[in-house]
XYZ file of C-alpha atoms in Angstrom:
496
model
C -1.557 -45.815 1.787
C -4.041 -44.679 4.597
C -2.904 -42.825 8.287
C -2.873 -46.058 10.576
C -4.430 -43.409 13.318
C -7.863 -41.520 11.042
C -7.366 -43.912 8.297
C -7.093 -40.963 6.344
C -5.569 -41.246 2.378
C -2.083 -40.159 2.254
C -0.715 -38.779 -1.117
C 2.562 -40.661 -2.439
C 5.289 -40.190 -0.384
C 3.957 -37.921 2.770
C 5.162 -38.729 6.079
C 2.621 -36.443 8.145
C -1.240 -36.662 7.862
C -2.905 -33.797 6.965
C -5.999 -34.611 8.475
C -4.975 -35.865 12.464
C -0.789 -35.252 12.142
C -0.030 -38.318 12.686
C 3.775 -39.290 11.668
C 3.381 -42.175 9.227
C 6.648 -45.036 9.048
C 7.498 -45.515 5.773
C 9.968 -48.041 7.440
C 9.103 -50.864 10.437
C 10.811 -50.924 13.165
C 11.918 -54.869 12.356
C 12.043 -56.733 8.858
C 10.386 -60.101 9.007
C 11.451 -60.939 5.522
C 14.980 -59.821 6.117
C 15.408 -61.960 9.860
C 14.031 -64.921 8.020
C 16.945 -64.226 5.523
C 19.357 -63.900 8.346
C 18.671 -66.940 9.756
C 18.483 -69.000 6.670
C 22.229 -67.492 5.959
C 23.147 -68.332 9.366
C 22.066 -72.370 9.317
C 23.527 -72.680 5.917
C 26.685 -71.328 7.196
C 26.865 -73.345 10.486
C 26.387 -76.182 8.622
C 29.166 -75.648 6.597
C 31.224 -75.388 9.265
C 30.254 -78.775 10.499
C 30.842 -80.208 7.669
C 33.972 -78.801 7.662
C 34.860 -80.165 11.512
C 33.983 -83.292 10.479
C 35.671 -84.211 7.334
C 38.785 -82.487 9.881
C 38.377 -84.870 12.522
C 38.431 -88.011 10.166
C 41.323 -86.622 8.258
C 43.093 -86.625 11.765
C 41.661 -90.126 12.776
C 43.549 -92.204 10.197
C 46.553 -90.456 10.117
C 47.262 -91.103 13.924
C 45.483 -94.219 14.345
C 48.381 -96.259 14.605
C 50.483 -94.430 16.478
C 48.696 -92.866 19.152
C 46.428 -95.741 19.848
C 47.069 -95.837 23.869
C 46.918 -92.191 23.517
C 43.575 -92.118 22.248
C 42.220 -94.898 24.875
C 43.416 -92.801 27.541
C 41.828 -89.691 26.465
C 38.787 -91.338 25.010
C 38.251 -91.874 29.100
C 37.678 -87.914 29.303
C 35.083 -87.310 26.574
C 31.359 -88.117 26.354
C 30.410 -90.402 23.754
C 29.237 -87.689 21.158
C 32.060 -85.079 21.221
C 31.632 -81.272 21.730
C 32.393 -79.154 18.901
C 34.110 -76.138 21.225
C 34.962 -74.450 17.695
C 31.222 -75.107 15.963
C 29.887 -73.227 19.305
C 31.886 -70.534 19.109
C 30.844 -70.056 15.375
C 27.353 -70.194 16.118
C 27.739 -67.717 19.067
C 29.600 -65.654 16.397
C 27.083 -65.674 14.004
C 24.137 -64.678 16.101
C 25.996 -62.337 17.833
C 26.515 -61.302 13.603
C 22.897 -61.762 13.099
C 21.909 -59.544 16.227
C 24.152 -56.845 15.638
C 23.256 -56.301 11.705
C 19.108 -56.448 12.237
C 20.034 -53.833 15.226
C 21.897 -51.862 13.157
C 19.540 -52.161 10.285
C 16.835 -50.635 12.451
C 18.904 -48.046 13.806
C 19.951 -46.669 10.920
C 16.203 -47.120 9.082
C 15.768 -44.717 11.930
C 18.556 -41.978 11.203
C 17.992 -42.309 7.742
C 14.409 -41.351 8.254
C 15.200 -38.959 10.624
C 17.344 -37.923 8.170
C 14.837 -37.300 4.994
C 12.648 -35.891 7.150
C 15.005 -32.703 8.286
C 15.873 -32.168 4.301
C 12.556 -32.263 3.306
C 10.903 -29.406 1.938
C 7.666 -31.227 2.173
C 7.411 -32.560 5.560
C 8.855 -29.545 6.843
C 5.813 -27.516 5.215
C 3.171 -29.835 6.401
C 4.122 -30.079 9.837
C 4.308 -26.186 9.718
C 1.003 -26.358 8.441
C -0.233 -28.997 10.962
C 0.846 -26.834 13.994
C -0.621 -23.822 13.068
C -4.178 -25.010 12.647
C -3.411 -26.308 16.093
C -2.285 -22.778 16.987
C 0.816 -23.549 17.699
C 2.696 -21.112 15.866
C 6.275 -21.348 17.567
C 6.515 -25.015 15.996
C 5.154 -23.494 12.749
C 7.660 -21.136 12.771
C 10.695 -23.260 13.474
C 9.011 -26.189 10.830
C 8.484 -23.041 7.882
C 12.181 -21.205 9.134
C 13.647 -25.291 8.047
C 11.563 -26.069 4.878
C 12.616 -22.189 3.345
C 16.305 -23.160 4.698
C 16.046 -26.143 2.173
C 14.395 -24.090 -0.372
C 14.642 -19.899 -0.393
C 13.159 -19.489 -3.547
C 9.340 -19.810 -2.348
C 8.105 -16.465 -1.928
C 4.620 -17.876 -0.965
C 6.418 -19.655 1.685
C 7.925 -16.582 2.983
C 4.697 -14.888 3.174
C 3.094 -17.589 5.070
C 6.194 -17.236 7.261
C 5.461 -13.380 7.540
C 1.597 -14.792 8.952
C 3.061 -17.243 11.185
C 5.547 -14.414 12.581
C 2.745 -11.879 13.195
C 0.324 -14.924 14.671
C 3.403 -15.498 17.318
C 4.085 -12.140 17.978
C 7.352 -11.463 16.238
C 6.621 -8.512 14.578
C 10.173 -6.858 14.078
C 10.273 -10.165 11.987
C 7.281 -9.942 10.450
C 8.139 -6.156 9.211
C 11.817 -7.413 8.131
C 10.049 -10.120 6.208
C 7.653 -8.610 4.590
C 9.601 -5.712 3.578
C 11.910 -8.325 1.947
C 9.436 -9.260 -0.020
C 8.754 -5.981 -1.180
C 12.445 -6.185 -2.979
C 12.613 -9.565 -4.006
C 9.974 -9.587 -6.955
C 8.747 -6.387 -8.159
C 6.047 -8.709 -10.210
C 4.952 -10.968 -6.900
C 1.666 -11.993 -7.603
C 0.634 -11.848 -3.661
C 2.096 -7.862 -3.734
C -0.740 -6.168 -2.995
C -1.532 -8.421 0.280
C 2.208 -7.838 1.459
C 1.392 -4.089 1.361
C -1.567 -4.795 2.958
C -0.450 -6.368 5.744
C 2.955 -3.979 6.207
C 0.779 -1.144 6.224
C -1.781 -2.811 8.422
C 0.692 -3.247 11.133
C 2.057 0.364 10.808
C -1.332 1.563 11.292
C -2.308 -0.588 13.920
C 0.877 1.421 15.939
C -0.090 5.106 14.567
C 3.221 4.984 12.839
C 1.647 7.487 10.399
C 5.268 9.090 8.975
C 6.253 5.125 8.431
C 2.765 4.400 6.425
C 4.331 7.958 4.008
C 7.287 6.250 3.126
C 6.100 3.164 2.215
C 3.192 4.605 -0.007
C 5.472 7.125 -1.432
C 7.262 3.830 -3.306
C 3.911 1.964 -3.587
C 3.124 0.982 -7.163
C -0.124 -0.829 -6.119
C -2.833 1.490 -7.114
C -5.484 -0.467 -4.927
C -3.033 0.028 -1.983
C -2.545 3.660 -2.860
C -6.436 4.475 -2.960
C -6.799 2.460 0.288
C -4.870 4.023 2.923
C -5.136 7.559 0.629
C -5.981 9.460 3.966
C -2.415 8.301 5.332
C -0.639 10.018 2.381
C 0.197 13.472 1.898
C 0.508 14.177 -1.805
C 2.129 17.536 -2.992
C -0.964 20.129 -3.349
C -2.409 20.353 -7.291
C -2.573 23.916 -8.900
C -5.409 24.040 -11.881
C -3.251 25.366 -13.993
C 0.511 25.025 -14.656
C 3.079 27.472 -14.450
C 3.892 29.328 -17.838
C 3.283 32.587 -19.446
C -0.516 33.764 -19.525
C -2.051 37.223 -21.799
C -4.767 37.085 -19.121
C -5.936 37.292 -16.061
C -6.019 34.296 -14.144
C -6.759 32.464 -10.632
C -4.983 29.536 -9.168
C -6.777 26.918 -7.033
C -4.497 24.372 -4.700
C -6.173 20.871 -3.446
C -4.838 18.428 -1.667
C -5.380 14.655 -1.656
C -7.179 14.014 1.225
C -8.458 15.907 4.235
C -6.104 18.082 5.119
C -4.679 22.027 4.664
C -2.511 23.789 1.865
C -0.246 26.192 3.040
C 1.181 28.429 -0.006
C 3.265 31.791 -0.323
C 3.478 34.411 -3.244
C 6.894 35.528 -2.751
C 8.842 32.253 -3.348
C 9.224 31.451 0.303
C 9.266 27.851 1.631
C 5.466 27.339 2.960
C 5.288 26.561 6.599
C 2.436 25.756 8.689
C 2.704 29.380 9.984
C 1.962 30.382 6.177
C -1.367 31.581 4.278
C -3.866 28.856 4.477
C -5.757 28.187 1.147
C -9.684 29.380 1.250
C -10.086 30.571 -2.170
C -8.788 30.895 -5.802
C -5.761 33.233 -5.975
C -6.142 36.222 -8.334
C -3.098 36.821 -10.255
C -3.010 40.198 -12.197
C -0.404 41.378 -14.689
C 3.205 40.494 -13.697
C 5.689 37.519 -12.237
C 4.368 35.352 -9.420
C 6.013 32.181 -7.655
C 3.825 30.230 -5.919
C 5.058 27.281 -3.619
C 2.542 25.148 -1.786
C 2.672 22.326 0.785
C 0.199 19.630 1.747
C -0.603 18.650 5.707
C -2.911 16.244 6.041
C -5.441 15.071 9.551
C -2.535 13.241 10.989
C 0.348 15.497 10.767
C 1.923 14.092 7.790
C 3.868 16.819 5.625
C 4.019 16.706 2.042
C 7.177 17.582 -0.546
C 6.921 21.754 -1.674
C 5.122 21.614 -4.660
C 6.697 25.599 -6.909
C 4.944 26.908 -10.212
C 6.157 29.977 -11.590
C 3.771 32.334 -13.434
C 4.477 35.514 -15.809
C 0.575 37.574 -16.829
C 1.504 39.552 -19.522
C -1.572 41.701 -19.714
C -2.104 45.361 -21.058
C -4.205 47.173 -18.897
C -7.437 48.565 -20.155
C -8.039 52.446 -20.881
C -8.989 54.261 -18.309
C -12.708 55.776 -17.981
C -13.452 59.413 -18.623
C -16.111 61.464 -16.560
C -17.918 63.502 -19.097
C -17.564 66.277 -16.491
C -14.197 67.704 -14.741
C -13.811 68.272 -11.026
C -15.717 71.471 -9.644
C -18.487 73.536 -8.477
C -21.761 73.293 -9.919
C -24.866 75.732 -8.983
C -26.952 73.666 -11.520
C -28.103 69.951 -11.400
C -25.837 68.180 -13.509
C -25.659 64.535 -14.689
C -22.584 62.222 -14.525
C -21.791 60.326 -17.523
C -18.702 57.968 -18.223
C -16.922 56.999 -21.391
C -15.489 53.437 -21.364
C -13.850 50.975 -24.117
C -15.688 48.327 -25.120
C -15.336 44.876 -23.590
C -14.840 46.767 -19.876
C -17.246 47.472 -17.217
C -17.059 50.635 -14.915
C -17.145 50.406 -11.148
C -17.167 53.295 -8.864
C -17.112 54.759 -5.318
C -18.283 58.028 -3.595
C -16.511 58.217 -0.015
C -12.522 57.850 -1.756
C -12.236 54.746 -1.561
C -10.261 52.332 -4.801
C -13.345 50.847 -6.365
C -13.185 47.284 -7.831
C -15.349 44.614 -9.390
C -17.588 44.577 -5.702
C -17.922 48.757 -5.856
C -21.069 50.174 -7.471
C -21.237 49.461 -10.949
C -21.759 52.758 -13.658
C -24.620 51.779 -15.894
C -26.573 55.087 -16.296
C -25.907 58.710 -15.962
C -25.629 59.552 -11.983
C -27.196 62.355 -10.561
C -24.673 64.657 -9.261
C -25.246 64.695 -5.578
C -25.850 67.498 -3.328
C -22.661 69.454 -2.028
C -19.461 67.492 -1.358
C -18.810 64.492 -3.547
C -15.754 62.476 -4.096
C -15.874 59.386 -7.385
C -13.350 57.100 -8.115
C -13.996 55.103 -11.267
C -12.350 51.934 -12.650
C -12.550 49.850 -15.997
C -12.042 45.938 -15.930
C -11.559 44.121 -18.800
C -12.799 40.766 -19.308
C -9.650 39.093 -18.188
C -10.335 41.126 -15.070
C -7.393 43.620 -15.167
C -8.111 47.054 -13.970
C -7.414 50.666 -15.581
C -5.756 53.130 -13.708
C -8.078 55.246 -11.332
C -9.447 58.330 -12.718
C -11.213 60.629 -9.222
C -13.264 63.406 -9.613
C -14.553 66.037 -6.679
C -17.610 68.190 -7.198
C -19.445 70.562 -5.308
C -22.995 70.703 -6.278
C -25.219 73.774 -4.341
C -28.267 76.265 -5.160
C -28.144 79.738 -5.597
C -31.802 79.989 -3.519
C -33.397 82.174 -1.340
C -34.165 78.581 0.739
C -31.069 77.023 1.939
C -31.082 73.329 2.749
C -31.741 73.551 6.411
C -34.684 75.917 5.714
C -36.055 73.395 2.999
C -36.218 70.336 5.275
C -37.866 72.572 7.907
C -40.482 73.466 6.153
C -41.294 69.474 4.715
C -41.060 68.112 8.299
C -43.577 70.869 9.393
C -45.746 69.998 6.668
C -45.399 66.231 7.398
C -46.561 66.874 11.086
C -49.330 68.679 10.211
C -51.025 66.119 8.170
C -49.927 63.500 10.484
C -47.676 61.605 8.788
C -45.038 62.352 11.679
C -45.975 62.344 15.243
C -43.439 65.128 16.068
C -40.960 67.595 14.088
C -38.385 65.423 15.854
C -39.291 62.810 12.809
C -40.832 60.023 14.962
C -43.145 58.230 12.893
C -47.382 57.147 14.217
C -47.622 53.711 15.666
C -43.395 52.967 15.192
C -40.884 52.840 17.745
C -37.961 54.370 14.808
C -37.864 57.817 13.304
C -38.045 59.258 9.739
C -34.432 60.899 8.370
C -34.386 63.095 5.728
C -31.404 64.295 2.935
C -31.233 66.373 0.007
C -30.190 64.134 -2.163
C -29.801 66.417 -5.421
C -30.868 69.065 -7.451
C -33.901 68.933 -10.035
C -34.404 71.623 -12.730
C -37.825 72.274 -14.872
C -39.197 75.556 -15.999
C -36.568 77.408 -15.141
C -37.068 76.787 -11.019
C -34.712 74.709 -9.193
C -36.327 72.189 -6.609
C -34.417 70.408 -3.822
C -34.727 66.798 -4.570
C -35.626 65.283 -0.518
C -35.040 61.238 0.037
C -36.979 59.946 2.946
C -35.569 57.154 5.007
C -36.704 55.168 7.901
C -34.145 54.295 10.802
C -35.575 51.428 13.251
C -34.869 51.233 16.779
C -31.560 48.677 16.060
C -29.802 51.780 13.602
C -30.504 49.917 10.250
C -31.852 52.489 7.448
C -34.858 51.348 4.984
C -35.715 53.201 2.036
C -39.378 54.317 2.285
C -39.516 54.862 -1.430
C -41.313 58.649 -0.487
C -39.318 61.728 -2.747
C -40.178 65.341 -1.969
C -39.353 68.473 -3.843
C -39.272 71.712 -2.536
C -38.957 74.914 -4.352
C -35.805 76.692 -3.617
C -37.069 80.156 -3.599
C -40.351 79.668 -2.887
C -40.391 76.882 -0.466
C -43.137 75.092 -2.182
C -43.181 71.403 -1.098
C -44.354 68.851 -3.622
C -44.477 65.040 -3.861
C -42.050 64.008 -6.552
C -41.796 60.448 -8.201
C -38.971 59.733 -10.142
C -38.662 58.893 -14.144
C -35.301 58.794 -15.099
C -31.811 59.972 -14.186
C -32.602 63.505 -13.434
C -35.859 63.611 -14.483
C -38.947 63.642 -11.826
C -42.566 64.113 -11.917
C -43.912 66.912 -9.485
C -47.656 66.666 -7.792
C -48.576 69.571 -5.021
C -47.937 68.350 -1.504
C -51.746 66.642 -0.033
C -53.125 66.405 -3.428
């Protein structure tokens, strides 16, 4: 059958065109066939009920005849020649009145019955839902799609197109109550994803950030999950899980997303007034509890994330100085004994060295006068020894002191002109020269001062300017030295 209106092909049994909207009658309002019926039942019966009058009347005719003869002249004066049927009237008034009253109530119950179908059915309730929303009318949508799921709840696609039609009218408490239904109805809904979508969609849309957590928290769409990741505040990962460790080992946290990891060492609930994560944490030999929560850009908290750690680590021997604390009139070289598999660090100004200090390689010099070392060995887990310090004094028994010594160089400098004045400022430089007696040197029996030189610019930094002077220490001799090992120096006369 077409649509009387676009001409349009209807599918079996559809009251509503798709195309225009146009409601189709699947009933007219009057049956030809059936009044022609009617009135063929209604002659038949009227004659019958002539017949009837008649056979009646002569019946009544011969049986009186004879005895109401001047009767029947006088009346005979009252009545026409063809006499009315009073009774046959009344019939036939009857029967179209019959006639009238069933083809009315024929056509007004075709009309309640179709009225009827059409409020239980699931189908023309859906396409008149349909119909109204591509008009944009979404508040008949609505009330067509609330009727056809009222017929039949089990259409979860139904639902969700409710859900759209809610959201298009701007019910969105229902929208959110329906879609979260969803959510519980069928953990296997093929449509899932797009009723997270659209949940989370609205949540964003109202910065309802700690809302967006909870749901993604449940989510078991990992689409969904990777999409609105930068909503979610996962609990921080450590590289490494808790347990028992025979080294030494660091810990780095991460979080999901953008965001900051808050952590304490002492089993303390992180805040966001705790340690902020920057870099790997060090853990050395013994029991550590680390607990560490996740904040992402918009505020949202994560759970505590807790790993417990136990380094069970024996700490390394600790170097030995070949030489004890003391005073020393002679130049003397610093060696250090270590295990194998450690490194040495050291310091000279008391400090605790560690793996950043100064590392021992070679034999040091022993510096001039007051020195004080503290050396360390890390093994390759990097556990430290214990701290082994030693203090040494290292002068000259001369007839030169110090002072004396770096008189006589700066005078000498001067003179050739490699200093403009004794005050150390240098030709053509805005800085001045410094000079230290760094240590002792030792050959033939005479003991030279060994005399770094050191440039200092006008901002205070120092530069090394690679020139080393010896001077005698009882003669005052100055040479230029150049060094060739730990202790060891080459000697040319001063101008040579």
């Amino acid at each position: 059958m077409k649509c009387p209106n676009c001409g349009n092909e209807l599918e079996e049994g559809k009251l509503l065109c798709e195309n225009c909207g146009y409601e189709v009658k699947i009933v007219p309002d009057f049956d030809i066939e059936l009044e022609d019926k009617l009135k063929e039942s209604i002659s038949s019966m009227m004659e019958e009920m002539a017949e009837e009058e008649m056979s009646g009347h002569a019946s009544g005719q011969a049986d009186d005849r004879e005895s109401d003869d001047d009767i029947k002249d006088s009346i005979r004066d009252y009545f026409p020649d063809k006499p009315i049927r009073l009774s046959r009237v009344k019939k036939a008034v009857i029967a179209l009145a019959i006639f009238s009253a069933t083809a009315g109530g024929i056509a007004v119950f075709s009309v309640h019955m179709i009225n009827d179908y059409r409020y239980n059915s699931f189908d023309y309730q859906y396409d008149k839902a349909v119909v109204c929303a591509a008009h944009n009318n979404y508040s008949e949508a609505v009330s067509y799609l609330e009727r056809a799921l009222a017929i039949n709840s089990d259409d979860l696609d139904v639902r969700f197109l409710l859900a759209e039609y809610y959201e298009k009218n701007g019910q969105q408490q229902s929208t959110i109550s329906l879609l979260e239904e969803l959510l519980k109805l069928d953990p296997k809904y093929e449509k899932r994803d797009e009723v997270y979508d659209m949940l989370l969609g609205i949540y964003e849309s109202g910065e309802d950030y700690s809302k967006m957590q909870d749901i993604l928290d449940t989510c078991d769409v990992p689409r969904i999950v990777s999409k609105y990741n930068k909503y979610t505040a996962l609990k921080p990962e450590f590289n490494k899980k808790g347990g028992v460790y025979d080294e030494l080992i660091s810990i780095s946290l991460k979080g999901n997303t953008q965001g900051f990891v808050y952590y304490t060492l002492d089993g303390a609930t992180p805040t966001e007034n705790s340690s902020v994560y920057e870099t790997p944490i060090l853990l050395e030999s013994g029991e550590y509890t680390i607990k560490a929560m996740f904040v992402n850009m918009y505020g949202i908290r994560s759970e505590v994330e807790t790993q417990h750690y136990y380094i069970n680590l024996s700490a390394p021997d600790a170097p030995v100085p070949n030489l004890e604390s003391g005073t020393y009139t002679e130049p003397a070289l610093i060696e250090v004994h270590r295990d194998y598999g450690t490194k040495v660090y050291y310091t000279t100004d008391g400090s605790v060295p560690d793996k950043n200090s100064i590392r021992y390689t070679d034999p040091i010099e022993m510096p001039y006068g007051i020195s004080n070392f503290s050396f360390i060995a890390i093994d390759e887990s990097g556990l430290g020894s214990d701290v082994v310090k030693r203090t040494y004094q290292l002068k000259a028994e001369a007839n030169f002191d110090t002072e004396l010594a770096l008189q006589v160089l700066i005078n000498n400098l001067w003179a050739s002109g490699k200093l403009s004045d004794v005050e150390g400022s240098v030709p053509n430089k805005l800085g001045k020269n410094q000079y230290k007696v760094r240590t002792l040197f030792a050959a033939d029996e005479t003991v030279y001062y060994i005399v770094y030189e050191e440039y200092v610019d006008v901002t205070g930094e120092v530069h090394d300017t690679r020139n080393i002077y010896a001077i005698d220490a009882n003669t005052a001799d100055l040479y230029q030295a150049y060094k060739v090992d730990e202790g060891k120096y080459d000697l040319q006369p001063f101008g040579e």
